[in-house]
Short mmCIF file of C-alpha atoms and ligand atoms in Angstrom, two decimals:
data_model
loop_
_atom_site.label_atom_id
_atom_site.label_comp_id
_atom_site.label_asym_id
_atom_site.label_seq_id
_atom_site.Cartn_x
_atom_site.Cartn_y
_atom_site.Cartn_z
CA MET A 1 71.97 -172.04 -63.25
CA PRO A 2 69.22 -171.58 -60.72
CA LEU A 3 69.49 -168.32 -58.88
CA HIS A 4 69.74 -169.65 -55.44
CA THR A 5 72.85 -171.40 -56.26
CA THR A 6 74.71 -168.15 -57.60
CA VAL A 7 77.56 -167.58 -55.49
CA ILE A 8 78.19 -163.77 -55.37
CA GLU A 9 81.76 -163.07 -54.98
CA PRO A 10 82.14 -160.22 -52.39
CA SER A 11 83.99 -156.88 -53.60
CA PRO A 12 87.37 -156.35 -52.92
CA ALA A 13 86.39 -153.68 -50.57
CA THR A 14 83.75 -155.83 -48.89
CA ALA A 15 86.28 -158.38 -48.25
CA ARG A 16 88.72 -155.79 -46.70
CA GLN A 17 85.90 -154.53 -44.35
CA ALA A 18 85.13 -158.22 -43.36
CA ASP A 19 88.82 -158.81 -42.66
CA PHE A 20 88.97 -155.89 -40.73
CA ALA A 21 85.86 -156.55 -38.60
CA ALA A 22 87.16 -160.09 -37.80
CA ARG A 23 90.65 -158.39 -36.68
CA LEU A 24 88.87 -155.72 -34.43
CA GLU A 25 86.98 -158.72 -32.95
CA GLY A 26 90.02 -160.38 -32.49
CA TRP A 27 91.70 -157.20 -30.38
CA GLN A 28 88.51 -156.95 -28.61
CA ALA A 29 88.64 -160.48 -27.15
CA ARG A 30 92.22 -160.12 -26.75
CA ILE A 31 92.07 -157.19 -24.47
CA GLU A 32 89.43 -158.32 -22.50
CA ARG A 33 91.55 -161.31 -21.58
CA GLU A 34 94.56 -159.37 -20.92
CA LEU A 35 92.72 -156.67 -18.63
CA SER A 36 91.00 -159.62 -16.82
CA ALA A 37 94.57 -161.15 -16.30
CA ARG A 38 95.98 -157.95 -14.79
CA LEU A 39 93.14 -156.75 -12.40
CA PRO A 40 92.92 -157.53 -8.54
CA ALA A 41 90.68 -160.68 -7.96
CA ILE A 42 87.64 -160.25 -6.01
CA ASP A 43 88.66 -162.47 -3.38
CA ILE A 44 91.48 -160.39 -2.46
CA GLN A 45 90.91 -157.56 0.35
CA PRO A 46 89.43 -155.09 -0.34
CA SER A 47 87.20 -157.19 -2.09
CA ARG A 48 84.42 -154.28 -2.78
CA LEU A 49 86.73 -152.07 -4.37
CA HIS A 50 88.38 -155.00 -6.64
CA GLU A 51 84.63 -155.94 -7.59
CA ALA A 52 84.08 -152.20 -8.73
CA ILE A 53 87.32 -152.04 -10.59
CA ARG A 54 86.25 -155.18 -12.40
CA TYR A 55 82.74 -154.12 -12.90
CA SER A 56 84.26 -150.64 -14.35
CA VAL A 57 86.75 -152.06 -16.77
CA LEU A 58 85.49 -155.58 -18.01
CA GLY A 59 82.54 -156.41 -20.11
CA GLY A 60 81.91 -153.57 -22.05
CA GLY A 61 83.21 -150.80 -24.28
CA LYS A 62 84.42 -150.64 -27.91
CA ARG A 63 88.13 -150.90 -26.81
CA VAL A 64 88.94 -148.27 -29.43
CA ARG A 65 92.06 -147.35 -27.76
CA PRO A 66 93.86 -150.89 -27.39
CA ALA A 67 92.63 -151.40 -30.86
CA LEU A 68 94.48 -148.29 -31.98
CA VAL A 69 97.86 -149.65 -30.13
CA TYR A 70 97.28 -152.99 -31.99
CA ALA A 71 96.55 -151.62 -35.31
CA THR A 72 99.70 -149.19 -35.18
CA GLY A 73 101.84 -152.41 -34.07
CA ALA A 74 100.53 -154.03 -37.07
CA ALA A 75 101.36 -151.04 -39.39
CA LEU A 76 104.85 -151.26 -37.97
CA GLY A 77 105.36 -154.48 -37.55
CA VAL A 78 105.47 -154.83 -33.71
CA PRO A 79 103.98 -158.03 -32.24
CA GLU A 80 100.47 -157.71 -30.27
CA SER A 81 102.25 -159.77 -27.27
CA MET A 82 104.55 -156.93 -27.01
CA LEU A 83 101.77 -154.30 -26.70
CA ASP A 84 99.31 -155.96 -24.31
CA GLY A 85 100.73 -153.94 -21.41
CA ALA A 86 100.59 -150.60 -23.20
CA ALA A 87 97.39 -151.48 -24.49
CA CYS A 88 96.01 -152.39 -21.18
CA ALA A 89 97.42 -149.23 -19.56
CA VAL A 90 95.87 -146.80 -21.88
CA GLU A 91 92.50 -148.67 -21.42
CA LEU A 92 92.70 -148.25 -17.71
CA ILE A 93 93.13 -144.63 -17.89
CA HIS A 94 90.48 -144.70 -20.18
CA ALA A 95 88.14 -146.53 -17.87
CA TYR A 96 89.04 -144.43 -14.83
CA SER A 97 88.23 -141.12 -16.79
CA LEU A 98 84.83 -142.44 -17.42
CA VAL A 99 84.23 -143.59 -14.13
CA HIS A 100 85.18 -140.10 -12.72
CA ASP A 101 83.48 -138.50 -15.73
CA ASP A 102 80.03 -139.88 -14.67
CA LEU A 103 80.52 -138.81 -11.05
CA PRO A 104 77.72 -136.49 -9.59
CA ALA A 105 80.46 -133.75 -9.56
CA MET A 106 81.25 -134.09 -13.09
CA ASP A 107 78.46 -135.10 -15.79
CA ASN A 108 76.06 -136.97 -13.19
CA ASP A 109 75.43 -139.88 -15.46
CA ASP A 110 73.49 -143.05 -14.38
CA LEU A 111 74.24 -145.36 -17.52
CA ARG A 112 77.69 -146.50 -18.84
CA ARG A 113 78.32 -149.17 -21.45
CA GLY A 114 74.45 -150.25 -21.01
CA ARG A 115 74.63 -150.65 -17.29
CA PRO A 116 74.47 -148.48 -14.06
CA THR A 117 77.61 -146.30 -13.70
CA CYS A 118 80.26 -147.21 -11.21
CA HIS A 119 78.92 -144.60 -8.56
CA LYS A 120 75.38 -146.15 -8.88
CA ALA A 121 76.35 -149.81 -8.75
CA PHE A 122 78.49 -148.96 -5.67
CA ASP A 123 78.84 -145.68 -4.17
CA GLU A 124 80.74 -142.44 -4.94
CA ALA A 125 83.63 -143.00 -2.49
CA THR A 126 84.09 -146.24 -4.26
CA ALA A 127 83.87 -144.73 -7.74
CA ILE A 128 86.54 -142.25 -6.74
CA LEU A 129 88.97 -145.09 -5.50
CA VAL A 130 88.11 -147.08 -8.48
CA GLY A 131 89.78 -144.26 -10.47
CA ASP A 132 92.72 -143.71 -8.19
CA SER A 133 93.66 -147.45 -8.29
CA LEU A 134 93.26 -147.88 -12.24
CA GLN A 135 95.38 -144.90 -12.75
CA VAL A 136 98.32 -145.98 -10.80
CA LEU A 137 97.94 -149.73 -11.99
CA ALA A 138 98.26 -148.38 -15.61
CA PHE A 139 101.62 -146.75 -14.77
CA GLU A 140 102.65 -149.94 -12.81
CA LEU A 141 102.15 -152.08 -15.88
CA LEU A 142 104.33 -149.68 -17.97
CA ALA A 143 106.99 -150.16 -15.54
CA ASN A 144 106.51 -154.03 -15.02
CA ASP A 145 105.07 -155.82 -17.81
CA PRO A 146 107.43 -158.25 -18.75
CA ALA A 147 106.70 -158.45 -22.59
CA LEU A 148 107.02 -154.67 -23.09
CA PRO A 149 110.51 -153.71 -24.57
CA PRO A 150 113.02 -153.67 -21.96
CA GLU A 151 115.22 -150.80 -22.78
CA PRO A 152 114.83 -148.33 -19.89
CA GLN A 153 114.50 -145.67 -22.31
CA VAL A 154 111.36 -147.15 -24.00
CA ARG A 155 109.96 -147.69 -20.60
CA LEU A 156 110.36 -144.19 -19.73
CA GLN A 157 109.01 -142.73 -23.17
CA LEU A 158 105.82 -145.03 -22.61
CA VAL A 159 105.44 -143.50 -18.93
CA GLN A 160 105.91 -140.06 -20.14
CA LEU A 161 103.69 -140.26 -22.99
CA LEU A 162 100.77 -141.58 -21.20
CA ALA A 163 101.40 -139.25 -18.18
CA ILE A 164 101.38 -136.28 -20.63
CA ALA A 165 98.27 -137.50 -22.30
CA SER A 166 96.54 -137.99 -19.17
CA GLY A 167 97.59 -135.01 -17.03
CA THR A 168 96.53 -131.33 -17.23
CA SER A 169 97.84 -130.95 -20.84
CA GLY A 170 95.72 -133.76 -21.86
CA MET A 171 92.54 -135.50 -20.19
CA ALA A 172 92.40 -133.99 -17.29
CA GLY A 173 93.04 -130.76 -18.40
CA GLY A 174 90.38 -130.98 -21.07
CA GLN A 175 87.79 -132.20 -18.42
CA ALA A 176 88.68 -128.97 -16.52
CA LEU A 177 87.94 -127.14 -19.59
CA ASP A 178 84.76 -129.05 -20.22
CA LEU A 179 83.45 -128.20 -16.66
CA ALA A 180 84.38 -124.85 -16.71
CA ALA A 181 82.59 -124.26 -20.12
CA ILE A 182 79.10 -125.06 -18.64
CA GLY A 183 76.51 -122.73 -19.48
CA ARG A 184 79.27 -120.37 -21.65
CA ARG A 185 79.61 -119.90 -25.08
CA LEU A 186 82.89 -120.94 -26.59
CA SER A 187 84.40 -120.40 -29.83
CA LEU A 188 84.82 -123.35 -32.45
CA ALA A 189 88.76 -123.09 -31.56
CA ASP A 190 88.10 -123.13 -27.66
CA VAL A 191 85.79 -126.22 -28.51
CA GLU A 192 88.51 -127.86 -30.52
CA GLU A 193 91.02 -127.19 -27.98
CA MET A 194 88.72 -128.69 -25.12
CA HIS A 195 88.27 -132.09 -27.51
CA ILE A 196 91.87 -132.30 -28.43
CA ARG A 197 92.99 -132.44 -24.78
CA LYS A 198 90.06 -134.35 -23.06
CA THR A 199 89.65 -137.20 -25.64
CA GLY A 200 92.27 -136.53 -28.57
CA ALA A 201 95.37 -136.78 -26.31
CA LEU A 202 94.65 -140.06 -25.21
CA ILE A 203 93.81 -141.43 -28.45
CA HIS A 204 96.83 -139.68 -29.86
CA ALA A 205 98.87 -141.57 -27.17
CA CYS A 206 97.80 -145.07 -28.10
CA VAL A 207 99.50 -144.38 -31.56
CA MET A 208 102.70 -142.98 -30.11
CA MET A 209 103.04 -145.48 -27.52
CA ALA A 210 102.99 -148.30 -29.99
CA ALA A 211 105.40 -146.14 -32.36
CA ALA A 212 107.80 -145.98 -29.29
CA CYS A 213 107.91 -149.88 -29.04
CA ALA A 214 109.13 -150.00 -32.82
CA PRO A 215 112.70 -149.66 -33.02
CA GLN A 216 114.33 -146.68 -34.84
CA LEU A 217 111.23 -145.40 -36.59
CA PRO A 218 112.37 -142.47 -38.88
CA ASP A 219 111.16 -138.91 -38.17
CA HIS A 220 109.01 -138.49 -41.07
CA LEU A 221 107.25 -141.74 -40.23
CA LEU A 222 106.81 -140.51 -36.55
CA ARG A 223 105.28 -137.39 -37.91
CA ALA A 224 102.99 -138.98 -40.40
CA LEU A 225 101.94 -141.13 -37.26
CA ASP A 226 101.46 -138.08 -35.05
CA GLU A 227 99.12 -136.23 -37.59
CA TYR A 228 96.95 -139.47 -38.24
CA ALA A 229 96.73 -139.69 -34.29
CA ARG A 230 95.85 -135.96 -33.82
CA ALA A 231 93.41 -135.97 -36.69
CA THR A 232 91.61 -139.24 -35.43
CA GLY A 233 91.42 -137.98 -31.76
CA LEU A 234 89.37 -134.81 -32.61
CA ALA A 235 87.31 -136.54 -35.05
CA PHE A 236 86.50 -139.21 -32.24
CA GLN A 237 85.21 -136.71 -29.79
CA ILE A 238 83.17 -134.75 -32.58
CA GLN A 239 81.40 -138.14 -33.25
CA ASP A 240 81.01 -138.47 -29.52
CA ASP A 241 79.10 -135.36 -29.59
CA LEU A 242 77.22 -135.85 -32.56
CA LEU A 243 76.12 -139.45 -31.09
CA ASP A 244 74.57 -137.44 -27.77
CA VAL A 245 72.56 -135.69 -30.32
CA GLU A 246 71.54 -138.31 -32.69
CA GLY A 247 72.57 -141.48 -31.20
CA ASP A 248 70.16 -144.25 -29.86
CA VAL A 249 70.42 -145.04 -25.92
CA ALA A 250 69.85 -148.56 -26.58
CA VAL A 251 72.75 -148.47 -29.05
CA ILE A 252 75.21 -146.14 -27.21
CA GLY A 253 74.49 -147.55 -23.89
CA LYS A 254 74.79 -144.02 -22.37
CA ALA A 255 72.26 -141.37 -22.00
CA THR A 256 71.68 -139.07 -25.07
CA GLY A 257 70.77 -135.52 -24.83
CA ALA A 258 73.15 -135.20 -21.65
CA ASP A 259 75.34 -132.43 -23.04
CA ARG A 260 72.52 -130.20 -23.83
CA ALA A 261 70.69 -131.03 -20.27
CA LEU A 262 73.81 -129.90 -18.74
CA ASP A 263 74.20 -126.78 -20.98
CA LYS A 264 77.64 -127.99 -22.25
CA PRO A 265 79.24 -126.35 -25.34
CA THR A 266 79.82 -129.12 -28.00
CA TYR A 267 80.90 -129.27 -31.50
CA PRO A 268 77.17 -129.44 -32.96
CA SER A 269 76.04 -126.94 -30.35
CA VAL A 270 78.38 -124.29 -31.36
CA ALA A 271 78.86 -125.21 -35.08
CA GLY A 272 75.70 -127.07 -36.00
CA VAL A 273 75.27 -130.80 -36.89
CA GLU A 274 76.12 -130.34 -40.53
CA ALA A 275 79.33 -128.34 -39.97
CA SER A 276 80.31 -130.78 -37.32
CA ARG A 277 80.02 -134.09 -39.94
CA ARG A 278 81.92 -132.12 -42.48
CA ARG A 279 84.75 -131.01 -40.01
CA MET A 280 84.83 -134.83 -39.16
CA GLN A 281 84.96 -135.95 -42.56
CA GLU A 282 87.77 -133.46 -43.15
CA LEU A 283 89.69 -134.81 -40.38
CA HIS A 284 89.06 -138.49 -41.43
CA THR A 285 90.52 -137.49 -44.94
CA ARG A 286 93.32 -135.75 -43.33
CA ALA A 287 94.20 -138.91 -41.30
CA LEU A 288 94.08 -141.28 -44.22
CA ALA A 289 96.62 -138.67 -46.11
CA ALA A 290 98.92 -138.70 -43.15
CA LEU A 291 98.97 -142.72 -43.79
CA ASP A 292 100.63 -142.14 -47.29
CA ALA A 293 103.78 -141.81 -45.78
CA LEU A 294 103.69 -145.09 -44.35
CA ASP A 295 102.55 -146.86 -47.57
CA ALA A 296 105.41 -145.41 -49.26
CA ALA A 297 107.81 -146.70 -46.81
CA GLY A 298 106.33 -150.16 -47.60
CA LEU A 299 104.46 -150.57 -44.32
CA GLN A 300 101.04 -151.67 -43.73
CA ALA A 301 98.80 -148.67 -43.18
CA ALA A 302 95.67 -150.55 -44.05
CA PRO A 303 94.40 -151.38 -40.49
CA LEU A 304 95.00 -147.66 -39.37
CA ALA A 305 93.03 -146.52 -42.50
CA ALA A 306 90.33 -148.91 -41.28
CA MET A 307 90.19 -147.75 -37.86
CA SER A 308 89.63 -144.27 -38.85
CA ASN A 309 87.02 -145.45 -41.07
CA TRP A 310 85.19 -147.31 -38.42
CA LEU A 311 85.61 -144.31 -35.92
CA VAL A 312 83.73 -141.92 -38.10
CA LEU A 313 80.97 -144.26 -39.18
CA ARG A 314 80.13 -145.85 -35.64
CA LYS A 315 77.02 -145.73 -34.47
CA TYR A 316 77.96 -145.99 -30.52
C1 IPE B 401 83.47 -142.30 -24.52
O1 IPE B 401 84.75 -143.05 -24.94
C2 IPE B 401 84.20 -141.06 -23.92
C3 IPE B 401 84.91 -140.27 -24.51
C4 IPE B 401 86.22 -139.96 -24.39
C5 IPE B 401 84.74 -139.85 -25.94
P1 IPE B 401 84.35 -144.27 -25.83
O2 IPE B 401 83.30 -144.11 -26.91
O3 IPE B 401 85.65 -144.90 -26.33
O4 IPE B 401 83.61 -145.28 -24.79
P2 IPE B 401 83.54 -146.74 -24.57
O5 IPE B 401 84.73 -147.44 -24.00
O6 IPE B 401 83.29 -147.54 -25.97
O7 IPE B 401 82.69 -147.05 -23.58
C1 IPE B 402 84.27 -137.53 -21.79
O1 IPE B 402 83.59 -136.74 -22.46
C2 IPE B 402 85.77 -137.29 -21.83
C3 IPE B 402 86.44 -138.16 -21.10
C4 IPE B 402 87.86 -137.75 -20.65
C5 IPE B 402 86.02 -139.34 -20.16
P1 IPE B 402 82.01 -137.11 -22.46
O2 IPE B 402 81.59 -136.66 -21.08
O3 IPE B 402 81.49 -136.47 -23.59
O4 IPE B 402 81.89 -138.46 -22.48
P2 IPE B 402 80.77 -139.21 -22.38
O5 IPE B 402 79.80 -138.93 -23.64
O6 IPE B 402 79.97 -139.05 -21.06
O7 IPE B 402 80.89 -140.83 -22.52
MG1 MG B 403 82.41 -135.15 -19.72
MG1 MG B 404 80.22 -137.55 -19.85
MG1 MG B 405 79.88 -137.43 -24.66
#
């Protein structure tokens, strides 16, 4: 048989990666549509604020958090259509955190998702109001979205999970620790605490919010998901720090060297690049091990394993 007609069968691992890549693309396209449908239209007043909101949320970003909501749903048999409101809510909180994170009073960044940051494209006051608006819209969705589980106790739990992850014990508190650390030496334990709060908490909430929509999940499976989500959240910020050192601006769509320029303690600045990679790998291994309990219960842990894999291997 001539060589050019030989068909090389993909290995099972390659086929699984291709399946996940297609699934991820599907989730990314889905969340883009779902977000767009829930954001205020530009032709409604105040149109400049609405334009800045749409600019900051749409047309960029990896959509890691919504993908984690859907992947957890896939593992637990919760349909995507039931989770759209929660996936949007968590991405809105994330988008608001980025708009505020980039402000001159915080990280003072000009580039985000390959475009000028919100306060550069609009102005600082508008960027502050974009954050304010996105934050409350997230909670409005959890209260009102018609497809989320209707039971009041589930709605309350969703509100509680997202509020705690966003507040001073989560994202906002972590951002305060981050700003207070500028120019200081932190222990590795302090860096981990900061990362767990500023980034890990919201990632953890993605998994637990999807789990809250799955009826009667036994405690040991909730604990396994909690362990998976904690490990994944910390690993995610370690890779973000590594990309700030080793990433390519054209690929990551934000400045590199920004942490060092601001004299911020990060995982690699405290532990070194190699130890950071090892810690991330260890957390990835821990996340995968936690999923064994789901497999043992006959659930589909594969999408969550693939998510963890993607997040530690990502280049942006
Ligand atoms: C960047 O998050 C900020 C952190 C919390 C580390 P992402 O890397 O998820 O940013 P986008 O949404 O893809 O732009
Ligand atoms: C951001 O951490 C965490 C947030 C809560 C937004 P970084 O400041 O490292 O995020 P990037 O690198 O600007 O995206
Ligand atoms: Mg920051
Ligand atoms: Mg920043
Ligand atoms: Mg960063």
